[in-house]
Coordinates of C-alpha atoms in Angstrom, one line a residue:
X909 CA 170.8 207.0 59.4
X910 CA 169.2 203.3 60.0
X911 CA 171.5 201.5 62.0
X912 CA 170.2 197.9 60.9
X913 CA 172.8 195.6 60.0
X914 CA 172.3 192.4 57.2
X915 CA 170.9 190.2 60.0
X916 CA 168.5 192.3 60.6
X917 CA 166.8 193.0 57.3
X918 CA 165.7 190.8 54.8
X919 CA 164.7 191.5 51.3
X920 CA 161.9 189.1 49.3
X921 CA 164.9 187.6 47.4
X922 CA 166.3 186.2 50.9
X923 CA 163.1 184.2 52.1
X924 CA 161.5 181.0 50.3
X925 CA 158.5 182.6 51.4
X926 CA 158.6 185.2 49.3
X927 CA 159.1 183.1 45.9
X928 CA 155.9 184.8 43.9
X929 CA 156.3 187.8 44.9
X930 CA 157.6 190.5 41.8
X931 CA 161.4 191.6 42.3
X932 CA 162.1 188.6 44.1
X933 CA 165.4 187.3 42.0
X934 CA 166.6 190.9 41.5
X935 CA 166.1 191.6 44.9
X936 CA 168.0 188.5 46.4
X937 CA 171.1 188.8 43.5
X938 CA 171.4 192.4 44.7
X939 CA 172.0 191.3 48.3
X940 CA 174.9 188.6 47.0
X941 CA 176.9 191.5 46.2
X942 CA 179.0 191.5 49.5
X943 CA 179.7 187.9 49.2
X944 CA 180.7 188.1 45.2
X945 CA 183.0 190.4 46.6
X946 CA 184.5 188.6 49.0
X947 CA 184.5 185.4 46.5
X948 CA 186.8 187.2 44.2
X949 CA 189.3 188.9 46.8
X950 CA 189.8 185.3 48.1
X951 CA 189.7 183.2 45.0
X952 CA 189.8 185.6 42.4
X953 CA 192.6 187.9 43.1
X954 CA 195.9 185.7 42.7
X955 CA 194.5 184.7 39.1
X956 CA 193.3 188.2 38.1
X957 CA 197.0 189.4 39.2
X958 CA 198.9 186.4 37.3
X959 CA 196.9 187.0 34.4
X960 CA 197.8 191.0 34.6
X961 CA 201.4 190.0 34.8
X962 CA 201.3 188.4 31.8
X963 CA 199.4 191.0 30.0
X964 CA 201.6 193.1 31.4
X965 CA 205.0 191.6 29.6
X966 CA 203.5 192.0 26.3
X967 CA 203.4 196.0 26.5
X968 CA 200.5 196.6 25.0
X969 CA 200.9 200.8 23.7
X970 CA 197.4 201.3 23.5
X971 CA 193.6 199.8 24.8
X972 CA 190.6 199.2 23.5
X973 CA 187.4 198.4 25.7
X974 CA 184.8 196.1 23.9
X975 CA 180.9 196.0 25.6
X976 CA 177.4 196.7 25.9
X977 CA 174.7 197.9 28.3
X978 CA 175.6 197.5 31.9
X979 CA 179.6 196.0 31.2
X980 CA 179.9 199.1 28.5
X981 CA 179.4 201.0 32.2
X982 CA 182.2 198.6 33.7
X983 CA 184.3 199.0 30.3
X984 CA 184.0 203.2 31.0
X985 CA 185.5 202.4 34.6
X986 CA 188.3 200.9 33.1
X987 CA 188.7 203.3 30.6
X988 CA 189.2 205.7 34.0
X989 CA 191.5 203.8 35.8
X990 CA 193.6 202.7 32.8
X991 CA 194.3 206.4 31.8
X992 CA 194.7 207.5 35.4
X993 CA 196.5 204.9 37.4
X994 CA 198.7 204.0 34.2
X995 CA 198.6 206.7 31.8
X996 CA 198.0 204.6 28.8
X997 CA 195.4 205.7 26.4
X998 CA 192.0 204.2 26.0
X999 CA 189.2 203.7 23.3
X1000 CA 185.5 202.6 23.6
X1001 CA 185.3 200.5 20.4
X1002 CA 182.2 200.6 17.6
X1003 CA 181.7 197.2 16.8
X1004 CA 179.8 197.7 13.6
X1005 CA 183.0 199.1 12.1
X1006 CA 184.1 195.5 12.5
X1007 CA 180.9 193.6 12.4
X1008 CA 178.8 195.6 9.6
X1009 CA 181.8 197.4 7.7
X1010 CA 184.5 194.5 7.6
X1011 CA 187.2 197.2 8.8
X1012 CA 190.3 195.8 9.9
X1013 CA 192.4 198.2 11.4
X1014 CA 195.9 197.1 12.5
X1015 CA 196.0 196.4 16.4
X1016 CA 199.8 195.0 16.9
X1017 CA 200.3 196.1 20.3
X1018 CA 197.1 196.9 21.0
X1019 CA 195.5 195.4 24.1
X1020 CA 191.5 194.5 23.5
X1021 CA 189.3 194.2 26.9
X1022 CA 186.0 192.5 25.9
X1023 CA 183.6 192.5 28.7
X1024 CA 180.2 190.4 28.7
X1025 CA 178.6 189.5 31.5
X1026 CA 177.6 186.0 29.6
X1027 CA 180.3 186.4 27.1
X1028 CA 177.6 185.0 24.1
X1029 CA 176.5 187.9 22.3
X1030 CA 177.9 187.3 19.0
X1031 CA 178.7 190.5 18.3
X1032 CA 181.3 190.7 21.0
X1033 CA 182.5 187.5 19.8
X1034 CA 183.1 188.1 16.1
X1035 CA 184.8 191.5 16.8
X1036 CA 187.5 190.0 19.5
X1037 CA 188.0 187.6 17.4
X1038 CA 188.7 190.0 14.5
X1039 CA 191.3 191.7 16.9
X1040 CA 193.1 189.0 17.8
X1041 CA 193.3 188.0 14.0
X1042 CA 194.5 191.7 13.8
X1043 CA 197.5 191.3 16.2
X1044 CA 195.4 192.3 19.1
X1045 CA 196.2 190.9 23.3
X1046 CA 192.6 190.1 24.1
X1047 CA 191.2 190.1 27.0
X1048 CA 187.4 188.6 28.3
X1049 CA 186.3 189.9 31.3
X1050 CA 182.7 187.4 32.0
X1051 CA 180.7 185.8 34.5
X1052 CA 180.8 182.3 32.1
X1053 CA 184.5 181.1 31.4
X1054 CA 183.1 178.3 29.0
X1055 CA 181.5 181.2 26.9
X1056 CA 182.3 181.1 23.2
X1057 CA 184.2 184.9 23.7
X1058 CA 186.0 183.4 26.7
X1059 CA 187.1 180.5 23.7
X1060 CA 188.2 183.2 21.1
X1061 CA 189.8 185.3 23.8
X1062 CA 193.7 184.9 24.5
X1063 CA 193.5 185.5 28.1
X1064 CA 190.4 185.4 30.8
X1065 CA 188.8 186.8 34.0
X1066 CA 186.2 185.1 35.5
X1067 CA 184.1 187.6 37.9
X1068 CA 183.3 184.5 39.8
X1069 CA 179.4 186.3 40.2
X1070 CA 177.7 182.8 40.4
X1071 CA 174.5 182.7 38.3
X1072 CA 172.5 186.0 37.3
X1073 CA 168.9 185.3 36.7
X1074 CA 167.6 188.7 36.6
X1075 CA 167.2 190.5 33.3
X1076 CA 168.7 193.5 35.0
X1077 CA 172.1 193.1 36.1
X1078 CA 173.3 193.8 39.3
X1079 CA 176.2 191.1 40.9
X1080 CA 177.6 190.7 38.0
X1081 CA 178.4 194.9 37.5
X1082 CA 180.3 195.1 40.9
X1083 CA 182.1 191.9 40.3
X1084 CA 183.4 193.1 36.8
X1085 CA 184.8 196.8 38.2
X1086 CA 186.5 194.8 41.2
X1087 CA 187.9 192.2 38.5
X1088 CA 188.8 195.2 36.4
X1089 CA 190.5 197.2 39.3
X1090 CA 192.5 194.4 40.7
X1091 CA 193.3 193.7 36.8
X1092 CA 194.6 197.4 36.3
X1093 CA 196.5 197.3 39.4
X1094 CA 197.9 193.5 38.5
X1095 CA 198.9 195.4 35.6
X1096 CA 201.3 198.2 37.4
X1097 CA 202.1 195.9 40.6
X1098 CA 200.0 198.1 43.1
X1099 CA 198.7 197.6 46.3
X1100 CA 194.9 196.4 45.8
X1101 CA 195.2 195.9 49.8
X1102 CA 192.4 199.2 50.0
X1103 CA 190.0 196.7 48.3
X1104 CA 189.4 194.4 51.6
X1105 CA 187.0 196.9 53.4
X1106 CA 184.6 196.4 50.6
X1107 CA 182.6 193.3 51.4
X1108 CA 181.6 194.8 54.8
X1109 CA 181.0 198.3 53.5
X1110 CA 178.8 197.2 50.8
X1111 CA 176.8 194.8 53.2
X1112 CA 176.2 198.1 55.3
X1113 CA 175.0 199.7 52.1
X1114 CA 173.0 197.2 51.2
X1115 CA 171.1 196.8 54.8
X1116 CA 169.7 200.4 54.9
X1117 CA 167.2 199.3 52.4
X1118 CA 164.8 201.6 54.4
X1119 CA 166.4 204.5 53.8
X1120 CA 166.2 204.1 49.9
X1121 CA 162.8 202.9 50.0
X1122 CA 161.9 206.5 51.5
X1123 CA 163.2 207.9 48.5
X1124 CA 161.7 205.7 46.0
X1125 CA 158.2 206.6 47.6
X1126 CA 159.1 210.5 46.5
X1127 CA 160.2 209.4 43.6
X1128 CA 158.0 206.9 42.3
X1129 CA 155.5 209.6 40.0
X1130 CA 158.7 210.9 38.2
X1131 CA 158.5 211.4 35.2
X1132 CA 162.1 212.0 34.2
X1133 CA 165.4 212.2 36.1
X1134 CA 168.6 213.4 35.1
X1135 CA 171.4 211.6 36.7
X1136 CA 175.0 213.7 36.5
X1137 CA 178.6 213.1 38.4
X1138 CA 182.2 213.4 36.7
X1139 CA 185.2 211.3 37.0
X1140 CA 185.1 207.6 37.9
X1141 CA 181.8 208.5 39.1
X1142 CA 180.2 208.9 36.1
X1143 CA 180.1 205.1 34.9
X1144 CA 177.5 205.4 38.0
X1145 CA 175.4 207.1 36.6
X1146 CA 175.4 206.1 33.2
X1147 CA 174.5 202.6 35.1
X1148 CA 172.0 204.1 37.3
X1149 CA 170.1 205.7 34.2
X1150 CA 170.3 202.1 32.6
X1151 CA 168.8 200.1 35.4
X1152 CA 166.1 203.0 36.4
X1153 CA 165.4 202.6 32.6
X1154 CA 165.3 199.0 32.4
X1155 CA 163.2 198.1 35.1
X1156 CA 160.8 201.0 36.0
X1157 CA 160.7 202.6 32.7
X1158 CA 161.0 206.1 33.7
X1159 CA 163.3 208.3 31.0
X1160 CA 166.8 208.3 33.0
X1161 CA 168.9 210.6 31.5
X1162 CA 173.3 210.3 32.3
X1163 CA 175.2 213.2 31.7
X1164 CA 179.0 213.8 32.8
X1165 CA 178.7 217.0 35.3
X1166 CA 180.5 219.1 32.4
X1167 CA 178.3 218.1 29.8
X1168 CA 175.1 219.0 32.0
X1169 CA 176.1 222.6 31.7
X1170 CA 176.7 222.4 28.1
X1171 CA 172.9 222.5 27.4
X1172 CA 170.9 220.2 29.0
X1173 CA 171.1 222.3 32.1
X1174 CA 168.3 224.2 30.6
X1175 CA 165.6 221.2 30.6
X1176 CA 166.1 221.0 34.9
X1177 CA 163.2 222.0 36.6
X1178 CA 161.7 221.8 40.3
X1179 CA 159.7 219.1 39.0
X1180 CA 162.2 216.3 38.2
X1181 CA 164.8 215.4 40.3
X1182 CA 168.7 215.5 39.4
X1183 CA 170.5 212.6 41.1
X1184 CA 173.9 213.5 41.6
X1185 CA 176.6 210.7 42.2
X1186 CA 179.6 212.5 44.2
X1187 CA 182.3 210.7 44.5
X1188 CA 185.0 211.7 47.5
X1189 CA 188.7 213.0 46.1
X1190 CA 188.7 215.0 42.3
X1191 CA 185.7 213.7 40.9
X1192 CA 183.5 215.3 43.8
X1193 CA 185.6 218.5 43.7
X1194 CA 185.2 219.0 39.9
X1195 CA 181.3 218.1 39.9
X1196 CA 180.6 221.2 42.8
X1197 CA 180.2 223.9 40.3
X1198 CA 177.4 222.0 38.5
X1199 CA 176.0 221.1 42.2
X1200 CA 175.9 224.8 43.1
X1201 CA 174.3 225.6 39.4
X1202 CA 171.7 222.7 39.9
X1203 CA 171.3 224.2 43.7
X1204 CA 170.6 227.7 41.9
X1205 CA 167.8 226.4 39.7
X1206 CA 166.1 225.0 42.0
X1207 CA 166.2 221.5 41.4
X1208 CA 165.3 218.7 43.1
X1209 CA 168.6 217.3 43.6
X1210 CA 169.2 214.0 45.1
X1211 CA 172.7 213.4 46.6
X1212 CA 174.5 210.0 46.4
X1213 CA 177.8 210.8 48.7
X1214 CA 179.2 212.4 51.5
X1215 CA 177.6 213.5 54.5
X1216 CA 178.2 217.1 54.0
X1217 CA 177.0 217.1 50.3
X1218 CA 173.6 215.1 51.4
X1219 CA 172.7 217.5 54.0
X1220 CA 172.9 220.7 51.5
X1221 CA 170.7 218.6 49.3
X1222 CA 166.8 217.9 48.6
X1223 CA 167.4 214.0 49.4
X1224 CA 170.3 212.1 49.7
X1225 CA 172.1 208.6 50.4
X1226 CA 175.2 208.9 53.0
X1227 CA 177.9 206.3 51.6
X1228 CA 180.3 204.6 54.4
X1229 CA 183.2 205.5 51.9
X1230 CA 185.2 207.5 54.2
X1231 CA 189.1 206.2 53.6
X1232 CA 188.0 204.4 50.7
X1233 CA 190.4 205.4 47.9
X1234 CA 188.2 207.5 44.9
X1235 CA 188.8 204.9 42.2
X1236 CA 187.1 202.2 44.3
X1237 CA 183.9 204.4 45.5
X1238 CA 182.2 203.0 42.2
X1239 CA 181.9 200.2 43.4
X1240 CA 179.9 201.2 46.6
X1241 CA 178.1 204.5 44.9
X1242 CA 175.9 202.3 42.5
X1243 CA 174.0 199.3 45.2
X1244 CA 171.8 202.4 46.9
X1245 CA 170.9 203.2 42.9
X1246 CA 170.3 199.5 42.2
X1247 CA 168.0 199.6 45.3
X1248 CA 166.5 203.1 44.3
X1249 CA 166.0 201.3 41.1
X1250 CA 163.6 198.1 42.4
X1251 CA 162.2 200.6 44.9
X1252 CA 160.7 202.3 42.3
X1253 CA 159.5 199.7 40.3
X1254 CA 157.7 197.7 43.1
X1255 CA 156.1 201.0 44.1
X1256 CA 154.9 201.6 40.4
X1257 CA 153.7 198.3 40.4
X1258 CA 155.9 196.7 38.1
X1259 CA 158.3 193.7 38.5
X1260 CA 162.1 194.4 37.9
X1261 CA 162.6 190.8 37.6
X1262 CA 161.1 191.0 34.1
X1263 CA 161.4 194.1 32.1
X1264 CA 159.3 193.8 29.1
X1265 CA 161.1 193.4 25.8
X1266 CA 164.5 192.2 27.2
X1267 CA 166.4 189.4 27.3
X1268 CA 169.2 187.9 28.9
X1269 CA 171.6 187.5 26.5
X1270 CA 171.4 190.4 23.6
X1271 CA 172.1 188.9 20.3
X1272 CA 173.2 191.8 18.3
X1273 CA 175.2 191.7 15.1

């Protein structure tokens, strides 16, 4: 593997130089990452934890998880580590039943995550306000703590991301599931001590741009990919699929590793590659049967993992995750797929800094 270090590689988003050239913003808020990190361990972590504490006293029996696009992807993580690290049960809510139905169901006791990376999309806004109205403990999880769903919330988190230009999102996804995580364990009193190492493994991620710009030259003609993993790993791909969509407009499809073989299996092919996201400890374990099914087919398949699991593999990405606790290899399996993503856009010719038909903030209703 590349042995370059931060110092050592720059990407257009780093140097004034490069200020017309396509993929520059993404490219330079992708890179921030390790430092976002860092921001909210230093800064972040005492208020995330206070605010957990709080939460915390009010018992909530139940959770409900409020998003869209890329923080729906961080809302699934918590979904994962609220049900596993503290056994409570969680929902992904439908705003329309609130928003175009007027339903009102009765939330006493219910906990209400919202999480917006601008916190403005109205949508978001009207429903948590319509659970708090409904006895809810709501909760904004955004990168703007003056947003109008930060106002209507009862408590906050500020992901402490900095500005994101970019239409696709990248900072601001790894700073919500860190927020989220020390948040969940806030919420239980655990150790979060496990989350130090990331900064420095995520800047060694980040520097093997190389690596991932091999694979977006193999991949760059595909037609279609089929992204799979189970466990906390599949939020990864469901946000891989999203930013491969987004930006290079090549059909992504996400599939948990269980639901693969439940049909969609038969659509793989030699042709288009399967990127599989396999994530050390049970997620990785329950995903090998599909891994050996994909191998049988013949597919493609693309690794994003351990060592072992790259090298039995078409194409792979070696993660520096060894010792990192499963529930926090999220936040390190997604920046070589954020990567993969501009890779493949710049080598299609296309500019990831400005997807066509996308905005910043989505106004839906």
């Amino acid at each position: 593997m590349s042995a370059t270090t931060p110092a050592e590689h720059s990407a257009p988003g780093d140097d004034p130089g490069h200020a017309d050239l396509p993929g520059r913003i993404m490219s330079g808020e992708t890179a921030q990452q390790p430092a976002v990190l860092r921001r909210i361990l230093d800064e972040g972590a005492p208020r995330i934890r206070e605010t957990a504490a709080r939460v915390a006293a009010r018992r909530p029996r139940f959770v409900l998880l409020t998003a869209r696009g890329t923080s729906d992807n961080a809302a699934l993580y918590a979904k994962y580590l609220l049900e596993i690290r503290l056994g409570l049960p969680c929902g992904l809510t439908s705003m329309s039943t609130t928003t175009a139905y007027g339903a009102r169901p009765d939330l006493r006791d219910v906990l209400v995550i919202t999480v917006s990376q601008s916190g403005g999309s109205p949508d978001l806004v009207a429903s948590t306000r319509a659970a708090r109205e409904a006895g809810a403990v709501t909760l904004a999880v955004t990168n703007n703590p003056d947003s109008p769903l930060a106002a209507v919330s009862e408590f906050h988190i500020d992901i402490m991301a900095g500005p994101e230009k970019a239409l696709p999102a990248t900072k601001t996804y790894t700073a919500s599931l860190l927020a989220l995580y020390l948040f969940v364990e806030g919420l239980r009193d655990g150790d979060t001590s496990a989350a130090d190492a990331l900064p420095e493994l995520a800047a060694r991620v980040l520097a093997r741009r190389d690596e991932v710009r091999a694979l977006a030259a193999r991949y760059r003609f595909a037609e279609r990919m089929v992204i799979t993993s189970r466990g906390y790993g599949y939020p990864t791909a469901k946000e891989a699929a999203l930013k491969l969509m987004e930006t290079s407009y090549i059909p992504a499809l996400a599939y948990s590793g269980a639901d693969l073989l439940h049909g969609p299996l038969a659509m793989v092919d030699n042709v288009s590659p399967v990127i599989a996201v396999v994530t050390g400890g049970r997620g990785g374990e329950a995903l090998q049967p599909v891994l050996d099914r994909l191998r049988g087919r013949g597919a493609d398949l693309v690794v994003i993992g351990p060592a072992a699991q790259v090298e039995a593999a078409s194409a792979g990405f070696v993660l520096p995750a060894e010792g990192v606790p499963e529930e926090l290899q999220p936040i390190l399996e997604i920046l070589p797929l954020q990567l993969l993503a501009y890779e493949v856009t710049i080598a299609r010719g296309q500019d990831p800094d400005a997807p066509r038909a996308l905005a910043k903030v989505t106004e839906t209703r």
